[in-house]
Amino acid sequence: MKIHRTNFLYSLSAIRKSAFSHLEAAMAEAGITDLPPSFGDILYIIHTQGEIFINELATLSHKDKSTVSNSIKQLEKRGYVEKIASRDDARKVKVKLSPKAKSHMKAMAAISDGLQKKLFEKMSEEEQAILFLLLSKIGKNMKD
């Protein structure tokens, strides 16, 4: 697929779809069949931050609070996160990884590393630096 100005967003979507297919296959191979790749960033943030409020999680994941709340409900239902009432304010809820999620984190990290290698395996360090520079500029353009 040749990427150009008129199909740029379509191409990004196709790359994302391929990446998620790769993740799903690798996760299934590791025995993780009840977790869509789209929840990976949420779990990673909780893993690195520890107990965290949902609004902080939304900020760090660059997602709407309602989207994160729905993701947390799904993750809780599947046994990947647990909710904890805040000691300071009973209306606020923190989330943390469950033992089930913790048991999968090493495999998920290896799967993520494998995807990173696949994404950039045929690119030099210089090409990667240029790619990231240009994507950063596109991201900045969208914020202006």
PDB file of C-alpha atoms in Angstrom:
ATOM      1  CA  MET A   1       0.000   0.000   0.000  1.00  0.00           C
ATOM      2  CA  LYS A   2       1.452   3.301  -1.049  1.00  0.00           C
ATOM      3  CA  ILE A   3       0.587   6.029   1.428  1.00  0.00           C
ATOM      4  CA  HIS A   4      -0.068   9.505   0.123  1.00  0.00           C
ATOM      5  CA  ARG A   5      -2.000  12.613   1.073  1.00  0.00           C
ATOM      6  CA  THR A   6      -5.382  11.359  -0.158  1.00  0.00           C
ATOM      7  CA  ASN A   7      -5.311   8.043   1.714  1.00  0.00           C
ATOM      8  CA  PHE A   8      -3.293   8.955   4.809  1.00  0.00           C
ATOM      9  CA  LEU A   9      -6.037   8.452   7.414  1.00  0.00           C
ATOM     10  CA  TYR A  10      -7.254   5.291   5.700  1.00  0.00           C
ATOM     11  CA  SER A  11      -3.682   3.984   5.740  1.00  0.00           C
ATOM     12  CA  LEU A  12      -3.305   4.736   9.446  1.00  0.00           C
ATOM     13  CA  SER A  13      -6.547   2.846  10.100  1.00  0.00           C
ATOM     14  CA  ALA A  14      -5.338  -0.119   8.039  1.00  0.00           C
ATOM     15  CA  ILE A  15      -2.034  -0.179   9.944  1.00  0.00           C
ATOM     16  CA  ARG A  16      -3.908  -0.067  13.266  1.00  0.00           C
ATOM     17  CA  LYS A  17      -6.167  -2.922  12.158  1.00  0.00           C
ATOM     18  CA  SER A  18      -3.156  -5.036  11.145  1.00  0.00           C
ATOM     19  CA  ALA A  19      -1.413  -4.267  14.435  1.00  0.00           C
ATOM     20  CA  PHE A  20      -4.499  -5.280  16.440  1.00  0.00           C
ATOM     21  CA  SER A  21      -4.809  -8.509  14.431  1.00  0.00           C
ATOM     22  CA  HIS A  22      -1.176  -9.263  15.233  1.00  0.00           C
ATOM     23  CA  LEU A  23      -1.797  -8.547  18.932  1.00  0.00           C
ATOM     24  CA  GLU A  24      -4.947 -10.690  19.039  1.00  0.00           C
ATOM     25  CA  ALA A  25      -3.124 -13.662  17.486  1.00  0.00           C
ATOM     26  CA  ALA A  26      -0.150 -13.325  19.840  1.00  0.00           C
ATOM     27  CA  MET A  27      -2.421 -12.935  22.854  1.00  0.00           C
ATOM     28  CA  ALA A  28      -4.446 -16.010  21.869  1.00  0.00           C
ATOM     29  CA  GLU A  29      -1.192 -17.943  21.528  1.00  0.00           C
ATOM     30  CA  ALA A  30      -0.316 -16.835  25.080  1.00  0.00           C
ATOM     31  CA  GLY A  31      -3.748 -17.966  26.315  1.00  0.00           C
ATOM     32  CA  ILE A  32      -5.192 -14.470  26.703  1.00  0.00           C
ATOM     33  CA  THR A  33      -8.445 -14.739  24.782  1.00  0.00           C
ATOM     34  CA  ASP A  34     -10.816 -12.531  26.768  1.00  0.00           C
ATOM     35  CA  LEU A  35      -8.993  -9.224  26.369  1.00  0.00           C
ATOM     36  CA  PRO A  36      -9.215  -6.983  23.300  1.00  0.00           C
ATOM     37  CA  PRO A  37      -5.977  -5.147  22.429  1.00  0.00           C
ATOM     38  CA  SER A  38      -7.822  -1.835  22.785  1.00  0.00           C
ATOM     39  CA  PHE A  39      -7.658  -2.240  26.581  1.00  0.00           C
ATOM     40  CA  GLY A  40      -3.885  -2.625  26.569  1.00  0.00           C
ATOM     41  CA  ASP A  41      -3.091   1.040  27.125  1.00  0.00           C
ATOM     42  CA  ILE A  42      -5.453   1.232  30.102  1.00  0.00           C
ATOM     43  CA  LEU A  43      -3.870  -1.833  31.719  1.00  0.00           C
ATOM     44  CA  TYR A  44      -0.378  -0.563  30.992  1.00  0.00           C
ATOM     45  CA  ILE A  45      -1.097   2.784  32.646  1.00  0.00           C
ATOM     46  CA  ILE A  46      -2.572   1.114  35.731  1.00  0.00           C
ATOM     47  CA  HIS A  47       0.406  -1.260  35.833  1.00  0.00           C
ATOM     48  CA  THR A  48       2.921   1.597  35.744  1.00  0.00           C
ATOM     49  CA  GLN A  49       0.987   4.066  37.928  1.00  0.00           C
ATOM     50  CA  GLY A  50      -0.484   1.705  40.511  1.00  0.00           C
ATOM     51  CA  GLU A  51      -3.836   2.574  42.053  1.00  0.00           C
ATOM     52  CA  ILE A  52      -5.254   5.446  40.028  1.00  0.00           C
ATOM     53  CA  PHE A  53      -8.404   7.559  39.790  1.00  0.00           C
ATOM     54  CA  ILE A  54     -10.431   7.136  36.610  1.00  0.00           C
ATOM     55  CA  ASN A  55     -10.125  10.825  35.685  1.00  0.00           C
ATOM     56  CA  GLU A  56      -6.314  10.580  35.922  1.00  0.00           C
ATOM     57  CA  LEU A  57      -6.454   7.452  33.788  1.00  0.00           C
ATOM     58  CA  ALA A  58      -8.510   9.313  31.192  1.00  0.00           C
ATOM     59  CA  THR A  59      -5.950  12.117  31.079  1.00  0.00           C
ATOM     60  CA  LEU A  60      -2.987   9.772  30.724  1.00  0.00           C
ATOM     61  CA  SER A  61      -4.692   7.649  28.046  1.00  0.00           C
ATOM     62  CA  HIS A  62      -5.938  10.681  26.074  1.00  0.00           C
ATOM     63  CA  LYS A  63      -9.466   9.241  26.146  1.00  0.00           C
ATOM     64  CA  ASP A  64     -12.780  10.651  27.323  1.00  0.00           C
ATOM     65  CA  LYS A  65     -13.670   9.859  30.922  1.00  0.00           C
ATOM     66  CA  SER A  66     -16.835   8.071  29.738  1.00  0.00           C
ATOM     67  CA  THR A  67     -14.782   5.857  27.405  1.00  0.00           C
ATOM     68  CA  VAL A  68     -12.377   4.989  30.211  1.00  0.00           C
ATOM     69  CA  SER A  69     -15.271   4.324  32.612  1.00  0.00           C
ATOM     70  CA  ASN A  70     -16.814   1.904  30.114  1.00  0.00           C
ATOM     71  CA  SER A  71     -13.454   0.214  29.599  1.00  0.00           C
ATOM     72  CA  ILE A  72     -13.023  -0.157  33.358  1.00  0.00           C
ATOM     73  CA  LYS A  73     -16.497  -1.735  33.646  1.00  0.00           C
ATOM     74  CA  GLN A  74     -15.543  -4.274  30.966  1.00  0.00           C
ATOM     75  CA  LEU A  75     -12.157  -4.949  32.547  1.00  0.00           C
ATOM     76  CA  GLU A  76     -13.745  -5.386  35.971  1.00  0.00           C
ATOM     77  CA  LYS A  77     -16.351  -7.777  34.554  1.00  0.00           C
ATOM     78  CA  ARG A  78     -13.554  -9.836  32.961  1.00  0.00           C
ATOM     79  CA  GLY A  79     -11.571  -9.865  36.185  1.00  0.00           C
ATOM     80  CA  TYR A  80      -8.671  -7.631  35.130  1.00  0.00           C
ATOM     81  CA  VAL A  81      -9.185  -4.657  37.451  1.00  0.00           C
ATOM     82  CA  GLU A  82     -10.612  -4.022  40.870  1.00  0.00           C
ATOM     83  CA  LYS A  83     -12.236  -0.832  42.124  1.00  0.00           C
ATOM     84  CA  ILE A  84     -11.221   0.727  45.415  1.00  0.00           C
ATOM     85  CA  ALA A  85     -13.148   3.432  47.250  1.00  0.00           C
ATOM     86  CA  SER A  86     -11.001   6.469  47.997  1.00  0.00           C
ATOM     87  CA  ARG A  87     -10.093   6.940  51.645  1.00  0.00           C
ATOM     88  CA  ASP A  88     -10.547  10.704  51.282  1.00  0.00           C
ATOM     89  CA  ASP A  89     -13.822  10.820  49.341  1.00  0.00           C
ATOM     90  CA  ALA A  90     -16.172   7.827  49.107  1.00  0.00           C
ATOM     91  CA  ARG A  91     -17.602   9.209  45.854  1.00  0.00           C
ATOM     92  CA  LYS A  92     -14.235   8.820  44.134  1.00  0.00           C
ATOM     93  CA  VAL A  93     -13.053   5.440  42.970  1.00  0.00           C
ATOM     94  CA  LYS A  94      -9.565   4.222  42.210  1.00  0.00           C
ATOM     95  CA  VAL A  95      -8.761   1.189  40.113  1.00  0.00           C
ATOM     96  CA  LYS A  96      -5.935  -1.308  40.390  1.00  0.00           C
ATOM     97  CA  LEU A  97      -4.852  -4.412  38.539  1.00  0.00           C
ATOM     98  CA  SER A  98      -6.300  -7.690  39.737  1.00  0.00           C
ATOM     99  CA  PRO A  99      -4.127 -10.758  40.355  1.00  0.00           C
ATOM    100  CA  LYS A 100      -5.390 -12.099  36.995  1.00  0.00           C
ATOM    101  CA  ALA A 101      -4.084  -9.013  35.162  1.00  0.00           C
ATOM    102  CA  LYS A 102      -0.800  -9.108  37.046  1.00  0.00           C
ATOM    103  CA  SER A 103      -0.307 -12.725  35.987  1.00  0.00           C
ATOM    104  CA  HIS A 104      -0.579 -11.696  32.317  1.00  0.00           C
ATOM    105  CA  MET A 105       1.574  -8.550  32.399  1.00  0.00           C
ATOM    106  CA  LYS A 106       4.870 -10.283  31.541  1.00  0.00           C
ATOM    107  CA  ALA A 107       3.310 -12.015  28.515  1.00  0.00           C
ATOM    108  CA  MET A 108       1.580  -8.805  27.408  1.00  0.00           C
ATOM    109  CA  ALA A 109       4.842  -6.856  27.672  1.00  0.00           C
ATOM    110  CA  ALA A 110       6.599  -9.463  25.515  1.00  0.00           C
ATOM    111  CA  ILE A 111       3.760  -9.316  22.978  1.00  0.00           C
ATOM    112  CA  SER A 112       3.954  -5.521  22.882  1.00  0.00           C
ATOM    113  CA  ASP A 113       7.736  -5.659  22.412  1.00  0.00           C
ATOM    114  CA  GLY A 114       7.236  -8.131  19.556  1.00  0.00           C
ATOM    115  CA  LEU A 115       4.821  -5.773  17.843  1.00  0.00           C
ATOM    116  CA  GLN A 116       7.252  -2.872  18.242  1.00  0.00           C
ATOM    117  CA  LYS A 117       9.983  -4.933  16.583  1.00  0.00           C
ATOM    118  CA  LYS A 118       7.664  -5.931  13.744  1.00  0.00           C
ATOM    119  CA  LEU A 119       6.560  -2.335  13.141  1.00  0.00           C
ATOM    120  CA  PHE A 120      10.107  -1.036  12.748  1.00  0.00           C
ATOM    121  CA  GLU A 121      12.122  -4.084  11.622  1.00  0.00           C
ATOM    122  CA  LYS A 122      12.816  -2.779   8.114  1.00  0.00           C
ATOM    123  CA  MET A 123      13.556   0.802   9.177  1.00  0.00           C
ATOM    124  CA  SER A 124      16.877   2.308  10.102  1.00  0.00           C
ATOM    125  CA  GLU A 125      17.235   4.372  13.266  1.00  0.00           C
ATOM    126  CA  GLU A 126      17.361   7.467  11.062  1.00  0.00           C
ATOM    127  CA  GLU A 127      14.140   6.527   9.254  1.00  0.00           C
ATOM    128  CA  GLN A 128      12.418   5.933  12.586  1.00  0.00           C
ATOM    129  CA  ALA A 129      13.575   9.329  13.866  1.00  0.00           C
ATOM    130  CA  ILE A 130      12.200  11.014  10.730  1.00  0.00           C
ATOM    131  CA  LEU A 131       8.890   9.133  11.059  1.00  0.00           C
ATOM    132  CA  PHE A 132       8.475  10.191  14.678  1.00  0.00           C
ATOM    133  CA  LEU A 133       9.406  13.782  13.872  1.00  0.00           C
ATOM    134  CA  LEU A 134       6.820  13.971  11.100  1.00  0.00           C
ATOM    135  CA  LEU A 135       4.103  12.287  13.147  1.00  0.00           C
ATOM    136  CA  SER A 136       4.817  14.717  15.986  1.00  0.00           C
ATOM    137  CA  LYS A 137       4.354  17.604  13.572  1.00  0.00           C
ATOM    138  CA  ILE A 138       1.045  16.145  12.363  1.00  0.00           C
ATOM    139  CA  GLY A 139      -0.067  15.745  15.975  1.00  0.00           C
ATOM    140  CA  LYS A 140       0.872  19.349  16.727  1.00  0.00           C
ATOM    141  CA  ASN A 141      -1.008  20.518  13.611  1.00  0.00           C
ATOM    142  CA  MET A 142      -4.146  18.821  14.920  1.00  0.00           C
ATOM    143  CA  LYS A 143      -3.842  20.609  18.271  1.00  0.00           C
ATOM    144  CA  ASP A 144      -3.354  24.093  16.774  1.00  0.00           C
TER     145      ASP A 144
END
